[in-house]
Each structure stands twice: as structure tokens, then as C-alpha cells.
Short mmCIF file of C-alpha atoms in Angstrom, two decimals:
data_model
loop_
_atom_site.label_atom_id
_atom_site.label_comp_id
_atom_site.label_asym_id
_atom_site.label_seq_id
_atom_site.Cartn_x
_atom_site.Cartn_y
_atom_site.Cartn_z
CA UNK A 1497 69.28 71.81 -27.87
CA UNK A 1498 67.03 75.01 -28.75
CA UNK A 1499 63.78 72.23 -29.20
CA UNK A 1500 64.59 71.08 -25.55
CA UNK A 1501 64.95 75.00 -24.27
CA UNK A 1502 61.55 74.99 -25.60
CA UNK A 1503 59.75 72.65 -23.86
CA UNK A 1504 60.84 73.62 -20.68
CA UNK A 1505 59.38 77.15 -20.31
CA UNK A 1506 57.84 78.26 -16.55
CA UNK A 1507 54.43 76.54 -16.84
CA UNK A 1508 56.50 73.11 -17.49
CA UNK A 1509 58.98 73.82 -14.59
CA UNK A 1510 55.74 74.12 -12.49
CA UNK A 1511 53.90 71.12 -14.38
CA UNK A 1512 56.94 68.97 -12.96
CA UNK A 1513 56.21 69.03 -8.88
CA UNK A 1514 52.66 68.82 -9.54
CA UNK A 1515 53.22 66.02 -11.35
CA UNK A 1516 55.45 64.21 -9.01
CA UNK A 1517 52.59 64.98 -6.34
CA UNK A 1518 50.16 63.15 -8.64
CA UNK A 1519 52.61 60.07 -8.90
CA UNK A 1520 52.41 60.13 -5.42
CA UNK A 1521 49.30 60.40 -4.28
CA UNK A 1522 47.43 58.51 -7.18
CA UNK A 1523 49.84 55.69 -6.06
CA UNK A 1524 48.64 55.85 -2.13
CA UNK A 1525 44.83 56.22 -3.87
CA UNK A 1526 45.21 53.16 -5.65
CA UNK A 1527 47.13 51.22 -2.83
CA UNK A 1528 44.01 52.18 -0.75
CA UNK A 1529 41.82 50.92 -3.41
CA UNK A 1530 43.72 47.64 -3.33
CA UNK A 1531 43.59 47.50 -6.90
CA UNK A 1532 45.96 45.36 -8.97
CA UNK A 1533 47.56 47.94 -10.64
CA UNK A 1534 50.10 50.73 -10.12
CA UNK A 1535 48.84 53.98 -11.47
CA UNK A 1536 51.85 55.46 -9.97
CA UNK A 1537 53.35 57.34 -13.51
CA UNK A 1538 49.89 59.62 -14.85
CA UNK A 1539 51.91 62.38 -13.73
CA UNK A 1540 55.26 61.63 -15.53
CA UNK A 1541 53.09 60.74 -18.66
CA UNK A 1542 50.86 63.89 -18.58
CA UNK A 1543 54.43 66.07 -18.38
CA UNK A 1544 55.43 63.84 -21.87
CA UNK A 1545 52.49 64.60 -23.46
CA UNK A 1546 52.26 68.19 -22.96
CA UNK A 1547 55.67 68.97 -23.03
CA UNK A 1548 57.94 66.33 -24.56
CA UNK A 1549 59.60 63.67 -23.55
CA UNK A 1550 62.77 65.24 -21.56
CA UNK A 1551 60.40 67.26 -19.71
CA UNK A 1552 58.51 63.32 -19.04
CA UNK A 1553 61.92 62.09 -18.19
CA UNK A 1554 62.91 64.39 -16.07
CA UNK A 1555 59.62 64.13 -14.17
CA UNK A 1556 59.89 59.93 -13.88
CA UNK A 1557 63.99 60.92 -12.48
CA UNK A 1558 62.95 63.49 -9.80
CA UNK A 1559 59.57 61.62 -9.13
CA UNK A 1560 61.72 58.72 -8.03
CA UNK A 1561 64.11 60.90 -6.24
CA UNK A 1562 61.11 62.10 -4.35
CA UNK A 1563 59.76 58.87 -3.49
CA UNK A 1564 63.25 57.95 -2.31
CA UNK A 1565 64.04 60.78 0.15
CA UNK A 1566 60.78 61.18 1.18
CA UNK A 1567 61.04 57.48 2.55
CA UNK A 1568 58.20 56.48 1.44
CA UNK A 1569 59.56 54.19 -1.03
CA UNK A 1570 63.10 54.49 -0.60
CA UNK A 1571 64.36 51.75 -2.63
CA UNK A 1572 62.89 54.09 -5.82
CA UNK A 1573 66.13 55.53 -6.92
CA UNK A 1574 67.13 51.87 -8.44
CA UNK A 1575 64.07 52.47 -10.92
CA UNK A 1576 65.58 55.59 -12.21
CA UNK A 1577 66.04 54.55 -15.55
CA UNK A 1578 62.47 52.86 -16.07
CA UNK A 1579 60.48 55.74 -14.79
CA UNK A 1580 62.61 58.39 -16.96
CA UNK A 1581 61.99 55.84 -20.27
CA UNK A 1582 58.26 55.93 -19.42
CA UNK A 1583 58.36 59.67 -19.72
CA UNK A 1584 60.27 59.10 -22.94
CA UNK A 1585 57.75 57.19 -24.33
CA UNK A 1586 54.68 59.14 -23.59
CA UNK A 1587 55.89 62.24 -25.00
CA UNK A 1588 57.47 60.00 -28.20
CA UNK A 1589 53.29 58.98 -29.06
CA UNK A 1590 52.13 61.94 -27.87
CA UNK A 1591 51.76 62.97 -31.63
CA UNK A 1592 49.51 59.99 -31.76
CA UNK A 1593 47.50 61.33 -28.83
CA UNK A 1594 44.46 62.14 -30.84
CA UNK A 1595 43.91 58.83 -32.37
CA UNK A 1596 42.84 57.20 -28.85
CA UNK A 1597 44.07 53.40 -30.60
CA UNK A 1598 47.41 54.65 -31.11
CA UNK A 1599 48.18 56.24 -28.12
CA UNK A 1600 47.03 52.76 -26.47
CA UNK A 1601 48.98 50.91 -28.32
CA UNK A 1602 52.33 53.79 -26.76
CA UNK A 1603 50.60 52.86 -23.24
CA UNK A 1604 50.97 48.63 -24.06
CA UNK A 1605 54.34 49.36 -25.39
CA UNK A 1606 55.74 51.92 -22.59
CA UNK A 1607 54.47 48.94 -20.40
CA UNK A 1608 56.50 45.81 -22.61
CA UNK A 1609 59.52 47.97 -21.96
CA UNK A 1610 59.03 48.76 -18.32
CA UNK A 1611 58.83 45.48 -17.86
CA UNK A 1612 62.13 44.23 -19.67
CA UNK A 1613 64.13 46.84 -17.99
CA UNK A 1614 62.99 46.28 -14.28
CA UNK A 1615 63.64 42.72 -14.68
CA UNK A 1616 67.54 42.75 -14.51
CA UNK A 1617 67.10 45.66 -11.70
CA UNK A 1618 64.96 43.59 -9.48
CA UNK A 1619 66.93 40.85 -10.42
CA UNK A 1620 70.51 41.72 -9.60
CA UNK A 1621 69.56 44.17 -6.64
CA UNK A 1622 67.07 42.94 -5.04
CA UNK A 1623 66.55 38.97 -5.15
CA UNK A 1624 64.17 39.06 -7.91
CA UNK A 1625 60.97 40.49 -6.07
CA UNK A 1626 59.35 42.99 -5.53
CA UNK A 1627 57.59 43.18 -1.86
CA UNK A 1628 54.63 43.30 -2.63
CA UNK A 1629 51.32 40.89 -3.24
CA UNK A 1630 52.78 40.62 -7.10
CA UNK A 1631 55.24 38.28 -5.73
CA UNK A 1632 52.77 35.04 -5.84
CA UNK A 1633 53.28 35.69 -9.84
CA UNK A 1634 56.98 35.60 -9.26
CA UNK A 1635 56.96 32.47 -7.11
CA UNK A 1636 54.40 31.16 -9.71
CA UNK A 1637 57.39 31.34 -12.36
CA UNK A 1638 59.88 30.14 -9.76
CA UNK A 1639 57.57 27.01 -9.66
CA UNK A 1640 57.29 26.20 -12.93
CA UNK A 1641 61.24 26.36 -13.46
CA UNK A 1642 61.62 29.47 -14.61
CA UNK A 1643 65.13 31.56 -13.69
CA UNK A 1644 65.52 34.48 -11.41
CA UNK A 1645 65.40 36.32 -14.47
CA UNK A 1646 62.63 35.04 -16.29
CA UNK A 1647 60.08 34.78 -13.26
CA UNK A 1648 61.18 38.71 -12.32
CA UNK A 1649 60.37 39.56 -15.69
CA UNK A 1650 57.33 37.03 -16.15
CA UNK A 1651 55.57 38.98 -13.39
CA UNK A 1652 56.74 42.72 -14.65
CA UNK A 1653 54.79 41.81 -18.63
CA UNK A 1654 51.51 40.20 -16.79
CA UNK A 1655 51.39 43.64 -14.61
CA UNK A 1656 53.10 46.11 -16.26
CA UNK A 1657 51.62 46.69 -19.97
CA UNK A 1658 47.76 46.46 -17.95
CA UNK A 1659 49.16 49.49 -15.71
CA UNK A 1660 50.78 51.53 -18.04
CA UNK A 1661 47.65 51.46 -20.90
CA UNK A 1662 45.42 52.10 -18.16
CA UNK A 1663 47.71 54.91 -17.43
CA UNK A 1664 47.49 56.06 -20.72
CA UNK A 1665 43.39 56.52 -20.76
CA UNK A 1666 43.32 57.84 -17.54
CA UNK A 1667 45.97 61.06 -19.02
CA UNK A 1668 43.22 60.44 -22.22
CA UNK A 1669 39.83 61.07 -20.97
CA UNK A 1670 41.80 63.75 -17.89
CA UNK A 1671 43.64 65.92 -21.07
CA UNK A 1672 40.31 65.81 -22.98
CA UNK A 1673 38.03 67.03 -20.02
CA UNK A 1674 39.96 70.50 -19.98
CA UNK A 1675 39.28 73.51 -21.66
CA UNK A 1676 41.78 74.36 -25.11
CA UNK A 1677 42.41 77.81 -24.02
CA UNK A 1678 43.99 76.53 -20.66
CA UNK A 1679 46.21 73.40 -22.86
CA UNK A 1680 47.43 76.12 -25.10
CA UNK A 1681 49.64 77.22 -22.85
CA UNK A 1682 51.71 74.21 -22.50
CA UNK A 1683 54.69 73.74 -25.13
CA UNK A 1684 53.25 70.65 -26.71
CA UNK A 1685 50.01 72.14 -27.33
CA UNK A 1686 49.91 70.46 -30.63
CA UNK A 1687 49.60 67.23 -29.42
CA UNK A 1688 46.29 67.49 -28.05
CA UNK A 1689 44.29 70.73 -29.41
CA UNK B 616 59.73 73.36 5.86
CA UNK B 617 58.12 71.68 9.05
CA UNK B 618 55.03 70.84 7.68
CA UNK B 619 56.66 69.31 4.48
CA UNK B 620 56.67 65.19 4.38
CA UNK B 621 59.97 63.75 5.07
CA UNK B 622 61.66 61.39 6.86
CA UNK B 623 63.81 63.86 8.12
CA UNK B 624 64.10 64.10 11.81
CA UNK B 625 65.45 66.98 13.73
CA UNK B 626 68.34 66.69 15.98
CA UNK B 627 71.00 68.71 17.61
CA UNK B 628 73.76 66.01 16.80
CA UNK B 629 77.40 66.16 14.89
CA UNK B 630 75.46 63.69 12.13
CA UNK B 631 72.71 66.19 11.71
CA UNK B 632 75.39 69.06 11.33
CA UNK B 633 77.55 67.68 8.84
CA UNK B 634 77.30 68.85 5.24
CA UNK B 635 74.75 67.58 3.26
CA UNK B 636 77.02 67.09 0.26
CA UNK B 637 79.07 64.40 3.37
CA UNK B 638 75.95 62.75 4.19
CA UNK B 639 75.18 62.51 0.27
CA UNK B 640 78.75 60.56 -0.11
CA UNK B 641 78.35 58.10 2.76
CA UNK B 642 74.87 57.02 0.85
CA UNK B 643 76.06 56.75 -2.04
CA UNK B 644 78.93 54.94 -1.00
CA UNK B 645 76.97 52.86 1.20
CA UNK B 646 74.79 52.44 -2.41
CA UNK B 647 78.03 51.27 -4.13
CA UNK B 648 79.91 48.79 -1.70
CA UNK B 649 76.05 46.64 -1.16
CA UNK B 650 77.01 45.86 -4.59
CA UNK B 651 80.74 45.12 -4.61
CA UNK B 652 80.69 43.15 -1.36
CA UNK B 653 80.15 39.63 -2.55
CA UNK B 654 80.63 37.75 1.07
CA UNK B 655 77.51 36.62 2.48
CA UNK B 656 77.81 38.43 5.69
CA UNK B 657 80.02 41.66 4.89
CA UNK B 658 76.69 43.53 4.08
CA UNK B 659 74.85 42.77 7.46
CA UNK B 660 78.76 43.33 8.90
CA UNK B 661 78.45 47.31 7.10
CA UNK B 662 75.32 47.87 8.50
CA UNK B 663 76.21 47.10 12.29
CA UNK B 664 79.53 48.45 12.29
CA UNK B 665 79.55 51.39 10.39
CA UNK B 666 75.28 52.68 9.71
CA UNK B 667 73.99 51.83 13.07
CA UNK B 668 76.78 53.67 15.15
CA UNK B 669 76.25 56.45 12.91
CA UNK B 670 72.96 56.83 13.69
CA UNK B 671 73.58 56.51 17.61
CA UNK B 672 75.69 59.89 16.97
CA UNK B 673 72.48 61.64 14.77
CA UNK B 674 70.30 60.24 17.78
CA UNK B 675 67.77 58.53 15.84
CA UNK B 676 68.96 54.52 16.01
CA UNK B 677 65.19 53.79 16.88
CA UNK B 678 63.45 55.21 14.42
CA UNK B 679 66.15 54.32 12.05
CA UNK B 680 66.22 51.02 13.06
CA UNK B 681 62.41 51.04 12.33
CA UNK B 682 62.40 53.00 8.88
CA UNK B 683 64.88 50.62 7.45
CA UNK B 684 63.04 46.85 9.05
CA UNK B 685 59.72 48.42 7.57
CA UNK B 686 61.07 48.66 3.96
CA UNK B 687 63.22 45.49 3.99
CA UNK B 688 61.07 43.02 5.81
CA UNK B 689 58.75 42.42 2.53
CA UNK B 690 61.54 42.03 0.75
CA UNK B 691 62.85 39.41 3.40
CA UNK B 692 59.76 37.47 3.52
CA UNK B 693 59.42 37.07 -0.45
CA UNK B 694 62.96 36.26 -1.27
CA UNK B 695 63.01 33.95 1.71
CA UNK B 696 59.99 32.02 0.97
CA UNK B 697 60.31 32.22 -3.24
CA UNK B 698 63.47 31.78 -3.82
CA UNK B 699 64.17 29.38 -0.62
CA UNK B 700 61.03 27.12 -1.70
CA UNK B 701 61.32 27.37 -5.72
CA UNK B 702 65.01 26.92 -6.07
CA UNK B 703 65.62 25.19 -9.55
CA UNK B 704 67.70 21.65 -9.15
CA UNK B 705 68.80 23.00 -5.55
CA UNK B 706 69.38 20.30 -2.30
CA UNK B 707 66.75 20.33 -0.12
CA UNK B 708 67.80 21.09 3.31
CA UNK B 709 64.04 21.61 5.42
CA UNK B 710 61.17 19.23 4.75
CA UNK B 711 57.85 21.01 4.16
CA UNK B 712 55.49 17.77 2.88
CA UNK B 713 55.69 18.90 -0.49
CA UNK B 714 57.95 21.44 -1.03
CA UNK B 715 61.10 22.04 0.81
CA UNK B 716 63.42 25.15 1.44
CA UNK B 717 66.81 24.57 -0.58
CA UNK B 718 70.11 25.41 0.29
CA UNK B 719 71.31 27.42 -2.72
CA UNK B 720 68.19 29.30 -2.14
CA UNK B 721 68.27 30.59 1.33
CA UNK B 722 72.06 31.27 0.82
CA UNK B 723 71.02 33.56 -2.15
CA UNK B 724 68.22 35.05 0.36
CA UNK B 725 70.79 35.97 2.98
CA UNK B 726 72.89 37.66 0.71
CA UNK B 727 70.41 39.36 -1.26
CA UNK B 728 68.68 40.72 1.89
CA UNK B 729 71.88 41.89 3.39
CA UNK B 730 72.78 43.75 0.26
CA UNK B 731 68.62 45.01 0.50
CA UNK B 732 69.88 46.34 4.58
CA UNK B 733 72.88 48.16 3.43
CA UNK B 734 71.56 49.70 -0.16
CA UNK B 735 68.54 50.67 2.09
CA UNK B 736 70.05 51.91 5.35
CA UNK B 737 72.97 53.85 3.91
CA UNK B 738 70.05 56.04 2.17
CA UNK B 739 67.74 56.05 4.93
CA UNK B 740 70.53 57.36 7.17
CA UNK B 741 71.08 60.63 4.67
CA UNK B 742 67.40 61.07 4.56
CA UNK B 743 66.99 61.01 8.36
CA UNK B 744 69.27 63.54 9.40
CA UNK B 745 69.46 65.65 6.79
CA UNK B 746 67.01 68.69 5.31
CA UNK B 747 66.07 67.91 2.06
CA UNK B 748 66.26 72.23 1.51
CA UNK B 749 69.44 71.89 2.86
CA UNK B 750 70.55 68.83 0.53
CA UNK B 751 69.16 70.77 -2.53
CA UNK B 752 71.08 74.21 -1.78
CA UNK B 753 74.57 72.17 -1.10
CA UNK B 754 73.85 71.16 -4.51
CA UNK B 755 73.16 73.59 -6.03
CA UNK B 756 76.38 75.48 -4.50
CA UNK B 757 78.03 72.73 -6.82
CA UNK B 758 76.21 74.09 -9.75
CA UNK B 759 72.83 72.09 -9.45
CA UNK B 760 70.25 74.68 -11.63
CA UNK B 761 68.26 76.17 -8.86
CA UNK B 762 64.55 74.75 -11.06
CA UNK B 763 65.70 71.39 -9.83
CA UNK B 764 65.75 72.19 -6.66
CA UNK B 765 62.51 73.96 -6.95
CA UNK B 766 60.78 70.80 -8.02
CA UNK B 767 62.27 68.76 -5.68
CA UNK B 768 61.78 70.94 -2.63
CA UNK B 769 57.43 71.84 -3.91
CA UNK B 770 56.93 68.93 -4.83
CA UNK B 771 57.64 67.69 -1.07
CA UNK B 772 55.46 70.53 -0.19
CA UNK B 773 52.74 69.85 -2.72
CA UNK B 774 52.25 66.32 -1.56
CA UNK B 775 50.02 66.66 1.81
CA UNK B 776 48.20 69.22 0.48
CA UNK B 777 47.35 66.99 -2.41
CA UNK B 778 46.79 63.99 0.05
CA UNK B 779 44.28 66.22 1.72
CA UNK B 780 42.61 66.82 -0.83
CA UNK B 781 42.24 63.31 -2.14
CA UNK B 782 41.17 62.72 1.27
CA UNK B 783 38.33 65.53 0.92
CA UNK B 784 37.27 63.97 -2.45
CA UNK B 785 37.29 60.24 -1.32
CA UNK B 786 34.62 61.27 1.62
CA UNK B 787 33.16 63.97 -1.07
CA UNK B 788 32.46 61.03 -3.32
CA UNK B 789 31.49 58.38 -0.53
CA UNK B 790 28.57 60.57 0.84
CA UNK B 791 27.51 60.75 -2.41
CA UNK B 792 27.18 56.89 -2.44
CA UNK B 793 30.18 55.94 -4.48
CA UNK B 794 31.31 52.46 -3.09
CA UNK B 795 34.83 52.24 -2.51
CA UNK B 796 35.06 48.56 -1.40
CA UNK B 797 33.76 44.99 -2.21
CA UNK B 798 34.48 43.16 -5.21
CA UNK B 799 36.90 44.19 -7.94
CA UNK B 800 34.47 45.61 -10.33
CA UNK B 801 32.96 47.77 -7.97
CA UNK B 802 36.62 48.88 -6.79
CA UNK B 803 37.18 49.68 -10.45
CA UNK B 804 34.38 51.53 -10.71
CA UNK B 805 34.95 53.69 -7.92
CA UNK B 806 38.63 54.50 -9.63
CA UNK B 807 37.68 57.18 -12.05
CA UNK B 808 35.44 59.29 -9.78
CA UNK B 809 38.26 59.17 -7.13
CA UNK B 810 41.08 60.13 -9.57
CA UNK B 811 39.58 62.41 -12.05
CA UNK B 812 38.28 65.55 -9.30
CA UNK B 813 41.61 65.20 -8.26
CA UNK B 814 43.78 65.45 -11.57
CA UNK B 815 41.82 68.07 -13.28
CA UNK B 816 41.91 69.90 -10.36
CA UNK B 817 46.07 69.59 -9.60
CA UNK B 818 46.07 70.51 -13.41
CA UNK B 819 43.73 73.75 -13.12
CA UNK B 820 46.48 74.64 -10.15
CA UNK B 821 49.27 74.83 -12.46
CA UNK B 822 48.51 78.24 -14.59
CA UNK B 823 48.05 79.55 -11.51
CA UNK B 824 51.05 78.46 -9.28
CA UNK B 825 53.27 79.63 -12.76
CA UNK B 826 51.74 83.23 -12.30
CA UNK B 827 52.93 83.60 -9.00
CA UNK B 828 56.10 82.02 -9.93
CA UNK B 829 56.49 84.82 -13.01
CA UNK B 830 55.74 87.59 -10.68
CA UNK B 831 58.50 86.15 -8.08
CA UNK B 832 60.97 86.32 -11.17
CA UNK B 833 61.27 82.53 -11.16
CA UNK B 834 62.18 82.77 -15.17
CA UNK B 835 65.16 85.64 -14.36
CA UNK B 836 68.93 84.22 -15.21
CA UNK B 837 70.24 85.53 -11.91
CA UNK B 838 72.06 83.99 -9.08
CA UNK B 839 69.72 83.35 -6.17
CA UNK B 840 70.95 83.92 -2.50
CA UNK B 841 69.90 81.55 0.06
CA UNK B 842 68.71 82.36 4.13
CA UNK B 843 70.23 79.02 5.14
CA UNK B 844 74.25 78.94 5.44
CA UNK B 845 76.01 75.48 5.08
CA UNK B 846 79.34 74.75 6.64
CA UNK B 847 81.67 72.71 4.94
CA UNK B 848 84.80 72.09 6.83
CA UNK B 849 88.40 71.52 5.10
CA UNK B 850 88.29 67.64 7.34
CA UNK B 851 84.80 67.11 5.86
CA UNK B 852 86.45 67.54 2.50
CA UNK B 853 89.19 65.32 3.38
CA UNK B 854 86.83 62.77 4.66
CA UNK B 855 84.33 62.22 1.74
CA UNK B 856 87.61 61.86 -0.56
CA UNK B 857 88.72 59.51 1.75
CA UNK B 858 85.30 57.78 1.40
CA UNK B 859 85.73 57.98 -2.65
CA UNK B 860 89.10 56.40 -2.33
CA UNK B 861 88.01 53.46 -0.05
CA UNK B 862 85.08 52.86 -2.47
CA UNK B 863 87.07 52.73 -5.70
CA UNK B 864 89.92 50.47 -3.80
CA UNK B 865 87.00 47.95 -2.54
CA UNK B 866 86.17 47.38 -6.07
CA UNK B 867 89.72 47.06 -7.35
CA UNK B 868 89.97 44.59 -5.07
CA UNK B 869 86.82 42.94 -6.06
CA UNK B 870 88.03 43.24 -9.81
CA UNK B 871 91.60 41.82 -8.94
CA UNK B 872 90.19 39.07 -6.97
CA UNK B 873 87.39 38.02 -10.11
#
């Protein structure tokens, strides 16, 4: 209880909205972009790494409480759990954060998991898609015979695991562009000086 | 708060002045009984009888309307067409040359899209007529730490300012010759440029931003007072237990009937 008191000092309290803004707005940048990828968590993993994971899961919770009552995206509050996990995970390797292989490998594996826990969400809730241009890989998997279940998770581990290690060297070569003296002040300083 | 992003829209109407904490049970509620109700049509049956009217008293049944078709019409289209078309073993009811929509399928479309209408209206309806500052301080008169609310509320603030910025850095960037179009690879390319001004700089923003939040006495352990007063009625009470109940029997029901 005392470690968690620790991580969440002022400069993580303000860390959190900013974060949630870059979620945001990264996501709309990337949408714009029409890339095939997310991008929509380098916030909620830069919170992890710098100050542990509850701070990162905290930020993934409110982040998709934001995205919900903003309207923007308001079906977000369903992927509650997977966007507070992803801030788990990314503050689990951030001790690994110096060996760049590592921390990729954390990325592919905060992606695997991602993907095998918004399968049964999309799944049960909302008819196994998404809404989006990834559904051609879900009706792919529908094709080939594949259940509701397998073709919603089929299309979350061809996507996800890409967008979450790209994620992850984004935070990389972004944490190692700024100055020590300014990451010092974050409680998980360690991590990355 | 005006300038903040929301959905919220202002109205003088009983919807928009009932307490937040009401509007917060009727969502959630709504939330709960998409995924009880197992009839095909009950969902769509919710939505007309009990979300729509409601939003003819908070005045907004247009842009409600509009809100909720924009989010669930995707959804509507992919179900429709993937799982009506791909349907594993199902009878094939319409004739499309080679494939064919099935009936299993399109019954498992209607029902998953009128679960989609409810789980998405009931939430859209809370959003719409109610302040998110005012949804954060009726929660945190039930003992919600007042740094939650602080996120929640900045971090609606913080968004347009950071959306004008990536605005300022896209065109920044683009007169500078950086190509944000054509094929993938050159898309790619153009990602880091784009996204890197704008993180480090968000980042830089945070020492200060916690400065003026020290200096405010944002790390104090006092009870904050609020300008905005919330009324919460003894009926309102009544009602949202009311709401509880009704919830909890619909899935006894639902469990009893298994």
C-alpha cells in the first residue's frame, strides 16, 4: 500500500490527464493518417513506465472513461479492463526498459493479451466486430469457418501485438529524447535514467 | 467549462436538472438490462419506449437520435453483412450468386444491434444532458477522491488544446515538405515527425502544470468546497432505488426463467 502511495505523488496525478489527452489525440492523428494501427495507449504506457503500473492502470480506466463521455467513442467503457491491463503491463517491463529487446518483447506480449481479452468483450457485447475497416479480417475468419469467437479474436492477434510494440518504441525513442534532470522527477525514475 | 469537448448539450429541461448521480443510474441500468434482455426485440422496444421519450423531455431527441445512429451504424453494417453472409452450417434464406445471407445470422444481427442501441443510447443520454463537472462533484459528494475528478475534468480540457496543437504541427511539418499521404510507406514515414513534436512537448508541459498545481495546494488533505450546488431530491432518491430494484428483478427473472 505505502509502494502505491508512492507512485502517485503530484507530478503523476498531473502525468494522468496529459496522458489521456495523448491517447486521444495520437488516436485522431493516426485515424487521419489512415494507418493500420491504433496508437491509441502511448499515453497509458508512458504513465506505466514512469510511474508503475497502477498509476498505467488507472490512466487506461479513466482514458476510457474519457473517450466514453466525451462521445467520441462511447462504446469505450466495455474495454475497461484491456486498457487498465495494458497499463499493467508497461509498468510490469518497465524495469526492462533499458534493454530496447526486452521491452519489445513487453510491447508483443501487452499486445497477445489485449487481444485474448477483447475477444470475449467484442464477442458477447457487440456481435463480434469491431466497426471499423479491421472487420474484413473478421469476416475473413467467418469465411474460413471460424466461430464468433475465434474470428473476433483472429483479427485482435493479427492487429493488436503490431500496435502495441509499435507503441512501445514510440514511448522508447519519446522517453530517451528528454533530458535526465526533467525524468528524475517522476517516481519510477529508475526505470529509465 | 464551455469550451471543454463534450457531448454535453445545454438545456433548460427537467432531464438536464436532475441529479447527475439519477442520470448516472438510468445508464447504467440501461448498461445492465441490454444484457439481460434476451428477446430479439425488447432492446429496440427499451430504446423507443423508455430513452427516446426521455430525451424529448431533455430537448435534444435530434441530436440524440444522431449521436447514437453515428456510433451504431458501423456496427450495424459489419454484423449484418459478416455474420449474416459467413454464418457457419446456417440456412440460407437470400441468394447472393455465391454467398447468401443466413437465417441464424441476421437473427443474431438483430439482436446484437439492438443490444448495441440500448448499451449505447442509455449512455449517450447521461452524457448529453449532463455536465461532466457536475457528474464528477456528485461523485465525489459520495466520496469519489477529488484527483479523480481532476483528471477526468483536465483531461476534457486538455484535449482541444492538444488537438490544436497537433493541428499546428501537422501544417508545421507539411510546409516543411513532410508528405502526409500516398502509399503506406510514405504514411509511415510521416508518423514519427507528426507524433514526436507533439509528445515531447505534452511531456515538457507536465513539470510545469504540477507547479501550478503545488502552489494551488493541489497535494493538501483538505476538503474542497465546490461553486456549483447539486440538488438531490428525497423522490430522486426513491426513484434510482426503484431503478436498482427493477434491474435486479429483470435478472431474477432472467435467472429463474434459464
Amino acid at each position: 500500500m505505502e509502494n502505491i502511495r508512492k507512485d502517485f505523488t503530484t507530478i503523476t496525478w498531473v502525468m494522468i490527464p496529459v496522458a489521456i489527452a495523448v491517447n486521444v489525440v495520437i488516436g485522431q492523428l493516426v485515424v487521419l493518417l489512415k494507418l493500420p494501427v491504433y496508437l491509441d495507449s502511448i499515453g497509458t504506457v508512458l504513465v506505466g513506465l514512469l510511474a508503475g503500473p497502477w498509476a498505467g492502470a488507472l490512466t487506461g480506466i479513466l482514458s476510457n472513461l474519457v473517450w466514453s463521455i466525451t462521445g467520441l467513442f462511447p462504446q469505450a467503457w466495455a474495454w475497461i479492463p484491456v486498457a487498465a491491463v495494458i497499463g499493467i503491463m508497461a509498468g510490469l517491463f518497465g524495469r526492462r526498459f533499458k534493454q530496447l529487446g526486452w521491452w519489445l518483447i513487453g510491447g508483443l506480449l501487452t499486445g497477445i493479451i489485449a487481444a485474448l481479452l477483447s475477444a470475449p468483450i467484442s464477442a458477447a457485447v457487440f456481435g463480434g466486430v469491431t466497426g471499423t475497416g479491421q472487420d474484413f479480417l473478421v469476416g475473413f475468419f467467418r469465411a474460413t469457418g471460424a466461430s464468433i469467437l475465434e474470428a473476433t479474436f483472429g483479427q485482435g492477434i493479427v492487429s493488436d501485438p503490431l500496435d502495441k510494440t509499435i507503441t512501445f518504441l514510440i514511448v522508447y525513442l519519446v522517453v530517451r529524447a528528454l533530458p535526465a534532470r526533467f525524468l528524475d522527477r517522476f517516481p519510477r525514475s529508475e526505470n529509465v535514467v | 467549462m464551455s469550451a471543454a469537448f463534450s457531448l454535453y448539450q445545454s438545456r433548460d429541461s427537467g432531464l438536464h436538472r436532475l441529479n447527475p448521480l439519477t442520470k448516472m443510474t438510468i445508464a447504467l441500468s440501461g448498461v445492465a438490462t441490454s444484457l439481460i434482455v434476451s428477446g430479439v426485440w425488447g432492446n429496440y422496444l427499451l430504446f423507443l419506449l423508455i430513452l427516446v421519450p426521455l430525451s424529448a423531455w431533455g430537448q435534444i431527441t435530434y441530436s440524440f437520435l444522431r449521436a447514437v445512429f453515428r456510433v451504431v451504424w458501423p456496427f450495424a453494417i459489419s454484423i449484418f453483412l459478416i455474420q449474416g453472409l459467413f454464418w457457419t452450417d446456417g440456412t440460407p434464406v437470400i441468394d447472393l450468386g455465391p454467398l447468401s445471407f443466413k437465417a441464424e445470422g441476421l437473427l443474431f444481427a438483430v439482436i446484437s444491434v439492438g443490444r448495441i442501441l440500448l448499451l449505447v443510447g442509455s449512455f449517450t443520454l447521461m452524457t448529453m444532458s449532463t455536465r461532466p463537472d457536475a457528474l464528477m462533484i456528485a461523485l465525489n459528494q459520495r466520496g469519489l477522491p477529488h484527483t479523480l475528478s481532476y483528471v477526468v475534468l483536465s483531461a476534457i480540457q486538455i484535449v482541444p488544446m492538444f488537438q490544436a496543437k497537433a493541428n499546428k504541427i501537422v501544417e508545421a511539418q507539411q510546409s516543411r515538405g513532410l508528405e502526409t499521404s500516398g502509399n503506406l510507406l510514405k504514411r509511415v514515414r510521416a508518423l514519427l515527425p507528426l507524433v514526436e513534436p507533439l509528445l515531447l512537448g505534452s511531456i515538457l508541459d507536465i513539470e510545469e502544470r504540477a507547479i501550478a498545481l503545488e502552489a494551488r495546494g493541489f497535494g493538501r488533505r483538505v476538503k474542497p468546497t465546490s461553486l456549483l450546488i447539486l440538488k438531490d431530491p428525497v423522490w430522486e432518491k426513491i426513484l434510482r432505488w426503484a431503478i436498482v430494484a427493477l434491474v435486479l428483478a429483470l435478472l431474477a427473472v432472467r435467472i429463474w426463467l434459464w
